[in-house]
Short mmCIF file of C-alpha atoms in Angstrom, two decimals:
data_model
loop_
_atom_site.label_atom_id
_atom_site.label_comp_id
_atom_site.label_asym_id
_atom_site.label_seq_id
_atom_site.Cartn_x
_atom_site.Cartn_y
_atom_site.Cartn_z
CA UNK A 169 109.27 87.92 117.13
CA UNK A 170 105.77 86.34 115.70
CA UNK A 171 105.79 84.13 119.36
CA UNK A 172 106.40 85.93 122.56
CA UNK A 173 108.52 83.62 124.71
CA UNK A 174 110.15 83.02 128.00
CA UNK A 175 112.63 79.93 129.19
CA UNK A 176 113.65 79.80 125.53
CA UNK A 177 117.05 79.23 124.25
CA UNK A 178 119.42 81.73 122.05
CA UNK A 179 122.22 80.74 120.21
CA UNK A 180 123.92 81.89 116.54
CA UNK A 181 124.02 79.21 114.41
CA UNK A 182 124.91 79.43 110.16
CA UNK A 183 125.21 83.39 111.28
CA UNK A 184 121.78 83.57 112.30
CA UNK A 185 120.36 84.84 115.42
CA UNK A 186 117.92 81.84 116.28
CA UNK A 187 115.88 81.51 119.54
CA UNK A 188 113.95 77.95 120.13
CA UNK A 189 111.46 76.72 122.30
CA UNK A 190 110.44 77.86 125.59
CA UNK A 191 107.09 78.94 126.71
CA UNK A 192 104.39 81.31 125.85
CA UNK A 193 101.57 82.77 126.75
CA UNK A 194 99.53 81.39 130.26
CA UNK A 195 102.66 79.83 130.66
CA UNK A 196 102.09 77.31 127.79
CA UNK A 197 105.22 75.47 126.27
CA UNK A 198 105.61 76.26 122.51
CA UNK A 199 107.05 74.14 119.71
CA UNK A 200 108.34 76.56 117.48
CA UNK A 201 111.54 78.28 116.57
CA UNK A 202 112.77 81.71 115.16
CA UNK A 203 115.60 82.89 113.05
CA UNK A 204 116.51 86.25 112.16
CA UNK A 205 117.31 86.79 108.32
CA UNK A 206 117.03 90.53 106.79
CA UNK A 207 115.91 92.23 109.47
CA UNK A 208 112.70 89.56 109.91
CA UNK A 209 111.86 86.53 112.36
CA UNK A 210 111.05 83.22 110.33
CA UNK A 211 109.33 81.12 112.22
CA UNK A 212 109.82 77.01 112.46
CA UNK A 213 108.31 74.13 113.71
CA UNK A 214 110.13 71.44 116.30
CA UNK A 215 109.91 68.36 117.60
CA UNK A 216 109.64 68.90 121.40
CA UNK A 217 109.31 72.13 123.42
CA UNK A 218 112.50 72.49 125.34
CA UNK A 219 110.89 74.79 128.19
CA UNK A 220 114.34 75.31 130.06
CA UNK A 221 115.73 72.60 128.05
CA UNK A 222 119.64 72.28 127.08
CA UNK A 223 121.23 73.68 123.82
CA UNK A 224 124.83 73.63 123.14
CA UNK A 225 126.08 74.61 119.15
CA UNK A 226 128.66 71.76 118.46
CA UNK A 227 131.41 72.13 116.48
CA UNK A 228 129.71 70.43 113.45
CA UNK A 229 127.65 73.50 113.12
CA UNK A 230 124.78 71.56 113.86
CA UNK A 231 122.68 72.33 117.44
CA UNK A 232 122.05 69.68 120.10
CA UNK A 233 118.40 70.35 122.23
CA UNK A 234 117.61 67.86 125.47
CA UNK A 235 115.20 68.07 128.02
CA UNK A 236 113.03 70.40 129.45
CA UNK A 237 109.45 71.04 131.22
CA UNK A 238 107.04 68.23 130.30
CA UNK A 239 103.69 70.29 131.09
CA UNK A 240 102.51 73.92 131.07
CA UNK A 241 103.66 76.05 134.08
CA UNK A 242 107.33 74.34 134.27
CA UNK A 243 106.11 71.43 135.73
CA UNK A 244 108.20 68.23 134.84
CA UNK A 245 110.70 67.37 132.90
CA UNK A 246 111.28 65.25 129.77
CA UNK A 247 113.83 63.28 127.81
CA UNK A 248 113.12 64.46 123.99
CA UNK A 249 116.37 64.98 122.50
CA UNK A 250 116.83 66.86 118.85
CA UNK A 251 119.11 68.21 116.56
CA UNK A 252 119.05 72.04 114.60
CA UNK A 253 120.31 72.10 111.11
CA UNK A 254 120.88 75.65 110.63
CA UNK A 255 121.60 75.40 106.71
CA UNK A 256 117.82 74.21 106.34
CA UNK A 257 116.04 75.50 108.98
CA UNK A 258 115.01 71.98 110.36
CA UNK A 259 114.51 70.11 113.49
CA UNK A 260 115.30 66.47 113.73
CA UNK A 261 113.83 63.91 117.00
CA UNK A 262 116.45 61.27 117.06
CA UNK A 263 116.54 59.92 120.52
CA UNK A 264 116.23 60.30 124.33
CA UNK A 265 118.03 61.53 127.59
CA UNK A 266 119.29 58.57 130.14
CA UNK A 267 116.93 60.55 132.43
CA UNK A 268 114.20 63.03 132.03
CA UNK A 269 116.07 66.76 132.95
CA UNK A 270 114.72 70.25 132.78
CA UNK A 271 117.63 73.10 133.28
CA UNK A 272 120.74 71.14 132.32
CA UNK A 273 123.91 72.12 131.33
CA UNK A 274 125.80 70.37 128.35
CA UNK A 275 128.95 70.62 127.05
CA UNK A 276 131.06 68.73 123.76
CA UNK A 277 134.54 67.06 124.40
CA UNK A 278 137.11 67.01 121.64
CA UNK A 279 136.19 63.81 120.94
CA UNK A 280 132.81 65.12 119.80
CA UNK A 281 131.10 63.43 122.57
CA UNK A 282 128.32 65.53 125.19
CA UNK A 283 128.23 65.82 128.77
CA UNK A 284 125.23 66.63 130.33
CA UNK A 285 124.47 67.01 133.50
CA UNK A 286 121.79 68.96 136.28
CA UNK A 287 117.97 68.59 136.70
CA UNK A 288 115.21 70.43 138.34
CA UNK A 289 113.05 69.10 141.16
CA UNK A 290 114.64 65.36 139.99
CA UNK A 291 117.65 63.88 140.77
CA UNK A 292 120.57 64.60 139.49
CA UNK A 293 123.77 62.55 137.52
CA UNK A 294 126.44 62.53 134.52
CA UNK A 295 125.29 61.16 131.02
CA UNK A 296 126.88 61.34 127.84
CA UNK A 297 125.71 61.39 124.49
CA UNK A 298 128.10 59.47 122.06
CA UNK A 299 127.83 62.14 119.71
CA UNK A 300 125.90 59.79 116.92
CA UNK A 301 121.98 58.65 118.99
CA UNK A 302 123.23 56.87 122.10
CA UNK A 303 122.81 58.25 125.81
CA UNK A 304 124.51 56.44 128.50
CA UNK A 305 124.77 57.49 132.23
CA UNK A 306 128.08 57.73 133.71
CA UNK A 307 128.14 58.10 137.36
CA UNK A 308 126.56 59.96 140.31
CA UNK A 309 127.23 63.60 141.56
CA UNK A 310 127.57 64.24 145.56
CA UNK A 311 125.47 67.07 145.12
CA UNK A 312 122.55 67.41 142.76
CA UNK A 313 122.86 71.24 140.97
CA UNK A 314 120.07 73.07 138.86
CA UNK A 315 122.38 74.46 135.39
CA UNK A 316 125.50 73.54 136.68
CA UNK A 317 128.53 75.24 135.21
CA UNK A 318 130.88 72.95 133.44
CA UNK A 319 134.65 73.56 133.07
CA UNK A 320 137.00 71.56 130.84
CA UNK A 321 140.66 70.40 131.51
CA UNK A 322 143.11 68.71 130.56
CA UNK A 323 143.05 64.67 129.57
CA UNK A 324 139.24 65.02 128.69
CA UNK A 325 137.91 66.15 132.12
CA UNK A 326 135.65 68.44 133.40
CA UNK A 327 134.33 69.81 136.56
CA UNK A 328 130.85 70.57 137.62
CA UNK A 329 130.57 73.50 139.89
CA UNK A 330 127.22 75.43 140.99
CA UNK A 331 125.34 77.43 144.08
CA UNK A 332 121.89 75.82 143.68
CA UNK A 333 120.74 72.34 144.37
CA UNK A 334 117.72 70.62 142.06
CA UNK A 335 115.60 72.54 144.62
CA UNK A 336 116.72 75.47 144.11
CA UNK A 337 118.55 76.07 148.08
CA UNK A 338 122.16 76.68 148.50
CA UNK A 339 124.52 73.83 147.59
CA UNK A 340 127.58 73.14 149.15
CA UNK A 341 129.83 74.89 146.89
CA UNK A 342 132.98 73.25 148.56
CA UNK A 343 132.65 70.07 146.59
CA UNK A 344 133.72 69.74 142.78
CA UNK A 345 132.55 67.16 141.05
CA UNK A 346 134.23 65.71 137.59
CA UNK A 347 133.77 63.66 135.17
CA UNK A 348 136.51 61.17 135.92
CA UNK A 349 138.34 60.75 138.99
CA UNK A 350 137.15 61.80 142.30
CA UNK A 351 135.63 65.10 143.55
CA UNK A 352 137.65 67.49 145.68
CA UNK A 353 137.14 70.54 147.92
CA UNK A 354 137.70 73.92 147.40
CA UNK A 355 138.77 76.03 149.97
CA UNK A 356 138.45 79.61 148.10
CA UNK A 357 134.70 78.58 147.65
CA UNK A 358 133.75 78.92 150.97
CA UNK A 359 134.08 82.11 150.80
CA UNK A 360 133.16 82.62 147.74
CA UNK A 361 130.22 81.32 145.98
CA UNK A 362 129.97 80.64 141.97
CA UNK A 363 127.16 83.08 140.35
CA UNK A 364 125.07 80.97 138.60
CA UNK A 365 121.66 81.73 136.93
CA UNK A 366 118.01 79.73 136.76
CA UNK A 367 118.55 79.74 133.04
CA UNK A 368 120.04 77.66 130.28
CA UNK A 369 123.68 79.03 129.57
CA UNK A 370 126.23 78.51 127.02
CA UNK A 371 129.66 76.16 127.22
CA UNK A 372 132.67 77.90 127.22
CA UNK A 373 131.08 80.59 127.97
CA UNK A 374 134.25 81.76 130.40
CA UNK A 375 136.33 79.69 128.53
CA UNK A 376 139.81 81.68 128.48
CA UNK A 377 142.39 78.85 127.59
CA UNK A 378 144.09 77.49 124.29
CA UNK A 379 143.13 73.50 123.67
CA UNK A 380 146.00 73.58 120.69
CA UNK A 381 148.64 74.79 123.09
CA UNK A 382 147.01 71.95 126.13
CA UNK A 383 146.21 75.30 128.38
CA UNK A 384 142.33 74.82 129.93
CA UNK A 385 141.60 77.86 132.00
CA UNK A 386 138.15 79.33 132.72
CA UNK A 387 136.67 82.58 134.42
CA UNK A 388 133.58 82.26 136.72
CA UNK A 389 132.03 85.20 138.86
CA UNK A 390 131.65 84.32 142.09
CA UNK A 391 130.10 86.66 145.18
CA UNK A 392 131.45 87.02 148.89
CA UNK A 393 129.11 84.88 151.00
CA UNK A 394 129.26 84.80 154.44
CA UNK A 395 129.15 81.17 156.53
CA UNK A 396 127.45 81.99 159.86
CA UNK A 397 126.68 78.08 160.43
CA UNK A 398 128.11 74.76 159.87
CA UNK A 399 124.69 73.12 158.14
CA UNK A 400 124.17 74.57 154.66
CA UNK A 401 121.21 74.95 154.97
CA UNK A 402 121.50 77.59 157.85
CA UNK A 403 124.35 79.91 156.25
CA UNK A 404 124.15 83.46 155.87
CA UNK A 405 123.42 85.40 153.20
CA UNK A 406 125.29 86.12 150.29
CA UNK A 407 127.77 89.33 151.42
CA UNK A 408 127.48 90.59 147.88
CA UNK A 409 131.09 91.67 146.94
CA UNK A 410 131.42 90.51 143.49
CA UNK A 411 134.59 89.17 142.21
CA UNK A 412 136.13 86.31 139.57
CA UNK A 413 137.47 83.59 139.98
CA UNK A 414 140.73 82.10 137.78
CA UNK A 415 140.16 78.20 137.31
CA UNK A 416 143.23 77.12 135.47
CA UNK A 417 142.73 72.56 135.05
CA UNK A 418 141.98 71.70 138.53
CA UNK A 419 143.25 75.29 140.57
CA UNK A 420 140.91 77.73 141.73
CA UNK A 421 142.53 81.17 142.25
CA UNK A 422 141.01 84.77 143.02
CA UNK A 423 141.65 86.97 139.74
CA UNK A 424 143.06 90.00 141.10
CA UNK A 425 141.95 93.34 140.21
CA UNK A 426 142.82 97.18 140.50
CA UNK A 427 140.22 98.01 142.18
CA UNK A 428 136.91 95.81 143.65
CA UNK A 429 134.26 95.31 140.96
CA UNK A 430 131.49 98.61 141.66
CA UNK A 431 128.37 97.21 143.69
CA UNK A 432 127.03 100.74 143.89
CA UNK A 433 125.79 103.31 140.83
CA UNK A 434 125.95 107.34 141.38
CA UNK A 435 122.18 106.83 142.05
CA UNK A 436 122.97 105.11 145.63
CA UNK A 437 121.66 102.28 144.58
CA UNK A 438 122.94 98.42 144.52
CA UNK A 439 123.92 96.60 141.45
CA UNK A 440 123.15 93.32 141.43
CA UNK A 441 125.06 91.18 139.46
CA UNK A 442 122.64 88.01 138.68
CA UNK A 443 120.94 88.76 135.78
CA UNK A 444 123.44 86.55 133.81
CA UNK A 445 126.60 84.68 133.19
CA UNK A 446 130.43 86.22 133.48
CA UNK A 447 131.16 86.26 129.35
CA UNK A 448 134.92 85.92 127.89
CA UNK A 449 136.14 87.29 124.64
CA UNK A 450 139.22 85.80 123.59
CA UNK A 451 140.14 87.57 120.86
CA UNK A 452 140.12 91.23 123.15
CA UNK A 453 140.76 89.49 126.38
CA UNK A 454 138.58 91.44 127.93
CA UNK A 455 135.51 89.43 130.45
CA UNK A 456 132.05 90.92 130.66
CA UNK A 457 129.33 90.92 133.68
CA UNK A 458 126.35 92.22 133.98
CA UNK A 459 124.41 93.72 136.29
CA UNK A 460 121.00 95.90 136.61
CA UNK A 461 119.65 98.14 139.58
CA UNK A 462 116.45 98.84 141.09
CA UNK A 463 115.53 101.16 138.85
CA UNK A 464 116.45 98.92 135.60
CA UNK A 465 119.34 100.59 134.47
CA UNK A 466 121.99 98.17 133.12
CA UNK A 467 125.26 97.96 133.61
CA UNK A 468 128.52 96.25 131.87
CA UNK A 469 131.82 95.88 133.83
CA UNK A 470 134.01 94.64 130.88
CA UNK A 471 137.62 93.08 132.83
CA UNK A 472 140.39 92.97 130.90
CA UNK A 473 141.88 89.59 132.09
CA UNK A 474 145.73 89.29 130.67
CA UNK A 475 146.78 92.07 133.54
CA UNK A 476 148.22 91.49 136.57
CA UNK A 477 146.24 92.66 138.85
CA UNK A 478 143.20 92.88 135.94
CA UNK A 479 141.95 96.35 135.37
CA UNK A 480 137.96 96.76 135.51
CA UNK A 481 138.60 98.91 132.75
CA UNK A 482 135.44 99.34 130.61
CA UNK A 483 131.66 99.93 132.10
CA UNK A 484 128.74 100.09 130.04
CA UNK A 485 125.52 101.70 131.57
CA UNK A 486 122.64 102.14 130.08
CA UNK A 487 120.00 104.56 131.59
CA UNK A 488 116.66 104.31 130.26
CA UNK A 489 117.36 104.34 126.02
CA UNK A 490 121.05 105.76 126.69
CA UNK A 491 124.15 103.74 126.89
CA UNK A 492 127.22 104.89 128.10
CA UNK A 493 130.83 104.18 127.74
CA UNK A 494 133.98 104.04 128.98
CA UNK A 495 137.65 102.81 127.70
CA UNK A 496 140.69 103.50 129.14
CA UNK A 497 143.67 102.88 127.07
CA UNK A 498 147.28 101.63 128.28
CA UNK A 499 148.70 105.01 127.50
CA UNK A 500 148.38 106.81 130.76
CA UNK A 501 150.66 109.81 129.77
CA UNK A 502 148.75 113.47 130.16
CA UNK A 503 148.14 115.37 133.01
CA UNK A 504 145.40 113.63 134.20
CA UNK A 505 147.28 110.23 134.46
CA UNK A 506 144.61 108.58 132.11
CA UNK A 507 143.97 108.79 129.22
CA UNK A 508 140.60 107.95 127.02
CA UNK A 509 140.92 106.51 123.47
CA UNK A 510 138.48 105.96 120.72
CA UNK A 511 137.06 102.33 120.34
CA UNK A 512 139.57 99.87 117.78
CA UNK A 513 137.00 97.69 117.52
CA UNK A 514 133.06 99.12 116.41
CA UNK A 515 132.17 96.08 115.48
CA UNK A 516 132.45 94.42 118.47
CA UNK A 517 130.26 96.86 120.26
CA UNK A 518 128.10 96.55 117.70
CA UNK A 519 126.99 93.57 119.46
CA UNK A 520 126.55 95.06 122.68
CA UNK A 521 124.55 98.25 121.01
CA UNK A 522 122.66 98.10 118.32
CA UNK A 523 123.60 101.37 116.98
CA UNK A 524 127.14 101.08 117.31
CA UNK A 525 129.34 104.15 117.34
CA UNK A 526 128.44 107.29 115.68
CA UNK A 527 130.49 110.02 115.05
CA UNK A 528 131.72 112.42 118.12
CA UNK A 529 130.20 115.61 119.64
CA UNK A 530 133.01 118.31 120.49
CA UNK A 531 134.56 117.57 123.98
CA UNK A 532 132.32 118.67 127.16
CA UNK A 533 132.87 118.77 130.94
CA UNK A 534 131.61 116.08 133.12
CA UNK A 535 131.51 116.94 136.70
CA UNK A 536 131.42 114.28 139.61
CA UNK A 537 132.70 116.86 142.44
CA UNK A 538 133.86 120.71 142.80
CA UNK A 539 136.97 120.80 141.05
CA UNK A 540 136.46 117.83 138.69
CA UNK A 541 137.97 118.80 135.65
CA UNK A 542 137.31 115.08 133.76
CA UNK A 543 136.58 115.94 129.47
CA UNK A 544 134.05 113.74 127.42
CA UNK A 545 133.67 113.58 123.58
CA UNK A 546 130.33 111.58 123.47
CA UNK A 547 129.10 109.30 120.13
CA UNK A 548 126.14 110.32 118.15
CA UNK A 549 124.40 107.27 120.29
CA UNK A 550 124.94 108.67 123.13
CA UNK A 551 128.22 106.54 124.03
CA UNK A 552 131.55 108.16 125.87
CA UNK A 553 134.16 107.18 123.00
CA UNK A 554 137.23 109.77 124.15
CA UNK A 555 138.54 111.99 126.82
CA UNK A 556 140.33 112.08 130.15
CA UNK A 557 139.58 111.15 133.75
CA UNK A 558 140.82 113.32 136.80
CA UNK A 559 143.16 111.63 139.73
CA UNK A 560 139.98 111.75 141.84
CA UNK A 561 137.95 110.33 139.53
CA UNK A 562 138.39 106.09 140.05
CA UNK A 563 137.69 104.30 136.64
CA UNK A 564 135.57 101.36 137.65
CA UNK A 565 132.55 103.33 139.13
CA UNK A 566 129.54 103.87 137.10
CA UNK A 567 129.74 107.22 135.81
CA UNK A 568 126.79 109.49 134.70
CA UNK A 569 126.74 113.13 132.20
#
């Protein structure tokens, strides 16, 4: 990019990669934008700096920007509001926030209105934006939350769920609050905690439901956490067991799954898990999470969501330059009891690689103990496209040729 830049937001808008706002060097908020067009960054001017600010691509096409730091080093927040037309390349200043927010989380209604909602070291409540210039507030929250994840249901709801408060300690994650009606309690959170990240994210980002067909369901990743006291502020530690949680309208259910989601790589090393948002893809049904270990390496556990219990059946690792991966199919005949399949879909993993999927290398052996006999046919890039697993060999650990 021409600006190196942290806190900033991303979003594909027009078919664009753009990335806007943020802060630069020395800490130093930066009022300019960048969209990627033949393989070059173009850079743009704005109107305010969004450090941390909110960004949510409406339905319009256009891009909605509120909030963030007000002075270098994140300190502050603001109330600049601003609107992206991606078919020009132009930023807009049309009005201002209720209240002056830095990591907020906004999401549009059907009715094309915004909801917008968390703060950082400030207090916390619900706004909306009518969807033309006007912000209104609409009500308290029991429990202030720094990027708050937002989940809609049916009748033009939505609940606000998150681990962090504005000061960045351990909410009660018992309490949901909503947009209209009263909050409720949870009893699966207390034992579970939502995953949430000190970073702008996207609306329906989890989003797993049909609006057409009235069916609002969303996924969330959530960690085991164990409650040692009764104060929050003097609970345990996170136990670290990752898992997902189902949240059809107003019901919170554990997603079930063939086998727990892998906290450990072959190295011996933990994977941890928050380095990002739980992502859903609708059109494969298949959930993606994230997660990186001490030494860097990346990994993707990719759930596929419509089974009962849901297979982990895809991970993505990437060591050093090198990604790996693996895809089960449904066809488990052969002698191993599973069987590998090339990719359907390239150009969805496209998007996770940059080099896609090359062409395959003949078939090679892969040992994990003495008498593995698992059989790889690896992609020009270095990916696992084909083969077969051994019984012994579970297929939601990270594996490594």
């Amino acid at each position: 990019m021409n600006t190196p830049r942290e806190g900033h937001a991303v979003f594909c808008a027009n078919g664009e990669l753009t990335v806007a706002g943020g802060h630069t060097k020395g800490f130093v908020p930066t009022a300019t934008a960048e969209y990627l067009s033949d393989g070059e960054w173009h850079q743009l001017p704005m109107t305010y700096t969004h450090d941390h600010g909110t960004t949510l691509v409406l339905r319009s096409g256009q891009v909605f920007l509120a909030g963030g730091s007000k002075e270098d080093m994140g300190v502050g927040q603001s109330f600049g509001v601003e609107m992206y037309d991606p078919a020009n390349h132009s930023f807009t200043g049309f009005g201002c926030l209720s209240q002056k927010r830095t990591l907020a989380s906004a999401l549009e209604l059907d009715s094309g209105r915004v909801v917008i909602t968390g703060n950082w070291y400030a207090d916390d409540g619900v706004e909306m934006f009518d969807g033309r210039k006007s912000f209104t507030p609409v009500k308290p929250v029991t429990v202030g939350r720094v990027v708050p994840l937002l989940f809609r249901t049916s009748q033009g709801d939505v609940l606000i769920v998150g681990d962090r408060d504005t000061y960045d300690h351990l909410a009660d994650t018992l309490v949901v609050d909503r947009l209209k009606g009263e909050p409720f309690t949870v009893p699966l959170l207390q034992q579970w905690k939502p995953l949430t990240y000190n970073a702008p994210t996207t609306a329906d980002i989890g989003f797993i439901g049909d609006e057409a067909q009235g069916r609002y369901a969303n996924l969330m990743a959530v960690r085991g956490f164990k409650r040692t006291h009764d104060k929050p502020e003097q609970r345990g530690q996170p136990a670290g067991q990752m898992a997902v949680v189902l949240v059809e309208d107003t019901v919170f259910t554990l997603l079930p799954t063939v086998c727990p989601i892998p906290m450990m790589s072959r190295f011996g090393s933990p994977i941890f898990y928050d380095v990002g948002y739980l992502v859903a893809d609708r059109e494969a049904q298949q959930a993606y999470l994230c997660g990186v270990d001490k030494d860097k390496r990346l990994y993707v556990v990719s759930i596929g969501y419509t089974g009962r219990p849901a297979p982990p059946d895809r991970l993505l690792y990437r060591p050093a330059f090198r990604l790996w991966l693996l895809c089960p199919s449904a066809d488990t005949s052969g002698p191993s009891g599973h069987r590998w399949r090339q990719l359907e879909n390239r150009l969805r993993f496209r998007q996770l690689h940059p080099y896609g999927v090359g062409m395959a290398h003949p078939l090679r052996t892969a040992r994990r103990h003495r008498d593995c006999h698992c059989r790889w046919s690896v992609s020009q890039c270095a990916m696992v496209v084909a083969g077969e697993l051994c019984s012994r060999c579970p297929p939601c650990v990270p594996y490594y040729i």
